[in-house]
mmCIF file of C-alpha atoms in Angstrom:
data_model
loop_
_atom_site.group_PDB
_atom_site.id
_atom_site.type_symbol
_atom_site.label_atom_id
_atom_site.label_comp_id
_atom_site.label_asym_id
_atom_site.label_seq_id
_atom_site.Cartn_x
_atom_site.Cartn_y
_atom_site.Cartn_z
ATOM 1 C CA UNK L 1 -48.446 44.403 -38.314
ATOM 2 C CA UNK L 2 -47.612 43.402 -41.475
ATOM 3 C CA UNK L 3 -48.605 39.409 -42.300
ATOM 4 C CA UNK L 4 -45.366 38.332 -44.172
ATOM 5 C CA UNK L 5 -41.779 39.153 -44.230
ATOM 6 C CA UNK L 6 -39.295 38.290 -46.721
ATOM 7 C CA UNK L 7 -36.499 35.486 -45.206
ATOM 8 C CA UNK L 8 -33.885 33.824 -46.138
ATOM 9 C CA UNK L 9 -34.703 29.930 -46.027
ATOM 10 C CA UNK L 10 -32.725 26.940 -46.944
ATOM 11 C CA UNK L 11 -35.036 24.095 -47.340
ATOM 12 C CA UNK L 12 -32.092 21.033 -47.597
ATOM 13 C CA UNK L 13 -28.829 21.040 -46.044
ATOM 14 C CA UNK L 14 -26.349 22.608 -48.200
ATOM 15 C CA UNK L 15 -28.525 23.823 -50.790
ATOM 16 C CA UNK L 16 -28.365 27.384 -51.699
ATOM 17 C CA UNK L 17 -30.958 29.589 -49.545
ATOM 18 C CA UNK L 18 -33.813 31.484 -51.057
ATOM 19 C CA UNK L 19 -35.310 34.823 -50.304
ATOM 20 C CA UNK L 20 -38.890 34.193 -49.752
ATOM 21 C CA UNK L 21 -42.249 35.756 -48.110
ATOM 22 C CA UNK L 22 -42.490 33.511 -45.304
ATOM 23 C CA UNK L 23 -45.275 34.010 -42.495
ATOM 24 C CA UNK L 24 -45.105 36.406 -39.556
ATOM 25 C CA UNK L 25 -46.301 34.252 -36.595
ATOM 26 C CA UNK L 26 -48.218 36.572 -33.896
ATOM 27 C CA UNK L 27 -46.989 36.031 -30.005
ATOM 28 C CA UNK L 28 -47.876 33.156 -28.382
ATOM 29 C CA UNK L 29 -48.768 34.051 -24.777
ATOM 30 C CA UNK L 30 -46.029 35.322 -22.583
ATOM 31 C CA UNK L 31 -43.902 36.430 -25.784
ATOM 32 C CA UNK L 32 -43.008 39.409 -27.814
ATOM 33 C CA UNK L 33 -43.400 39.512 -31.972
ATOM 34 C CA UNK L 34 -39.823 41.670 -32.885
ATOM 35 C CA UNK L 35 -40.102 43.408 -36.385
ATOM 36 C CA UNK L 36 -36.723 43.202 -38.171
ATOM 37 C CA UNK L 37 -35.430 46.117 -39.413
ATOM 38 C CA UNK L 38 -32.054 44.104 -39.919
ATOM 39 C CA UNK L 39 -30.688 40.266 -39.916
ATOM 40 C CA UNK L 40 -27.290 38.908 -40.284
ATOM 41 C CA UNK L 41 -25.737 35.475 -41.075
ATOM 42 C CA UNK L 42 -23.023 34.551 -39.902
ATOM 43 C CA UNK L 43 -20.604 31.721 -39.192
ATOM 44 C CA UNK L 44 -23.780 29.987 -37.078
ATOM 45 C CA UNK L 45 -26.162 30.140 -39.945
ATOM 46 C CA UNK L 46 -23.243 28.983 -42.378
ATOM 47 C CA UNK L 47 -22.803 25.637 -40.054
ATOM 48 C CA UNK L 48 -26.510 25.068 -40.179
ATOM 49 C CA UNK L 49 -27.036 25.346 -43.552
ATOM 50 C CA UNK L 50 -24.562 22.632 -43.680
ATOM 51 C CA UNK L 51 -25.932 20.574 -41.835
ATOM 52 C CA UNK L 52 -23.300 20.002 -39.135
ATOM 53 C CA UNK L 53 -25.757 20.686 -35.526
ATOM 54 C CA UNK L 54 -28.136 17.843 -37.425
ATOM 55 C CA UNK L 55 -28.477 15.385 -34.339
ATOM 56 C CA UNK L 56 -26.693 18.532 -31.886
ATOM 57 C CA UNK L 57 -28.897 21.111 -31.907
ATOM 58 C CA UNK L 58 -33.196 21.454 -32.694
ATOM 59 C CA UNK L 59 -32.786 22.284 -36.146
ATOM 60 C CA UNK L 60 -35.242 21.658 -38.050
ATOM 61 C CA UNK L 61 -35.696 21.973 -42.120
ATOM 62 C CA UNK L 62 -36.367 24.912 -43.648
ATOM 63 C CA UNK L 63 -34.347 26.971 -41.760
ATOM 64 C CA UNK L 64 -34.449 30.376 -41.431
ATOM 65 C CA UNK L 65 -31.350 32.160 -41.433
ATOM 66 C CA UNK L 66 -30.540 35.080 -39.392
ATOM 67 C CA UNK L 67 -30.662 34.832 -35.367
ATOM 68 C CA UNK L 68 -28.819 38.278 -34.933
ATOM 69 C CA UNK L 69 -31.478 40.956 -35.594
ATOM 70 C CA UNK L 70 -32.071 44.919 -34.906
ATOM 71 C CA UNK L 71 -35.985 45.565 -34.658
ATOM 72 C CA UNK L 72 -38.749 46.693 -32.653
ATOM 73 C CA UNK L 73 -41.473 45.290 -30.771
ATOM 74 C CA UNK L 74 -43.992 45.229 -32.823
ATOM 75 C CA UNK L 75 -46.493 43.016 -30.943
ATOM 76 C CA UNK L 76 -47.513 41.472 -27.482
ATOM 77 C CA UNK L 77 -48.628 38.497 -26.664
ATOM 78 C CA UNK L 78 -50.786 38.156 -23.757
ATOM 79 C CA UNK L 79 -49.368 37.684 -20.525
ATOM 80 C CA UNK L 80 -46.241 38.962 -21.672
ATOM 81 C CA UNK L 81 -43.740 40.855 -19.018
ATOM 82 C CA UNK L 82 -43.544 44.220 -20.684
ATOM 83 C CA UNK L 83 -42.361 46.235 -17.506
ATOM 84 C CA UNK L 84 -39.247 46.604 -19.121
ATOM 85 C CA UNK L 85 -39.950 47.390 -22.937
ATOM 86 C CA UNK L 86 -43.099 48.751 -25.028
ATOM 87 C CA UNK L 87 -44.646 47.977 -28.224
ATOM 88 C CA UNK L 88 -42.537 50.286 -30.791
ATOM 89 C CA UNK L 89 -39.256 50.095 -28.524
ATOM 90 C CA UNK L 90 -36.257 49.902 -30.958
#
């Protein structure tokens, strides 16, 4: 697995967002580590940059932009439930 990724961040509410290398974190226990193959932004990511879930929802500065993704597993974490999908599952 590859140790950085590129991401789209925003590091102040409604400031433009930057494509970065940002970290790939490996699974905590009981969790999966997806590699993206593809992210989208979309109206969500738009209303978070702005700033409008401050005080509604855990968002925390940067952000990364992006929750709708395509990938594959491409790690385990231990303890994880994998009876229903396998490292390199798309």
């Amino acid at each position: 697995m590859t140790e950085t990724c590129l991401a789209a961040v925003v590091r102040e509410y409604r400031a433009p967002m930057e494509i970065v290398e940002y970290p790939v974190p490996q699974p905590e226990p009981g969790a999966l580590t997806v590699a993206v193959d593809v992210a989208s932004v979309c109206g969500t990511d738009v209303h978070g940059r702005r700033g409008q879930y401050a005080g509604v929802l855990p968002i925390e500065l940067p952000l990364v932009l992006g929750h709708e993704v395509v990938g594959r597993i491409a790690a385990i974490g231990d303890g994880a439930d994998v009876s229903t999908s396998l490292a390199g599952t798309s």
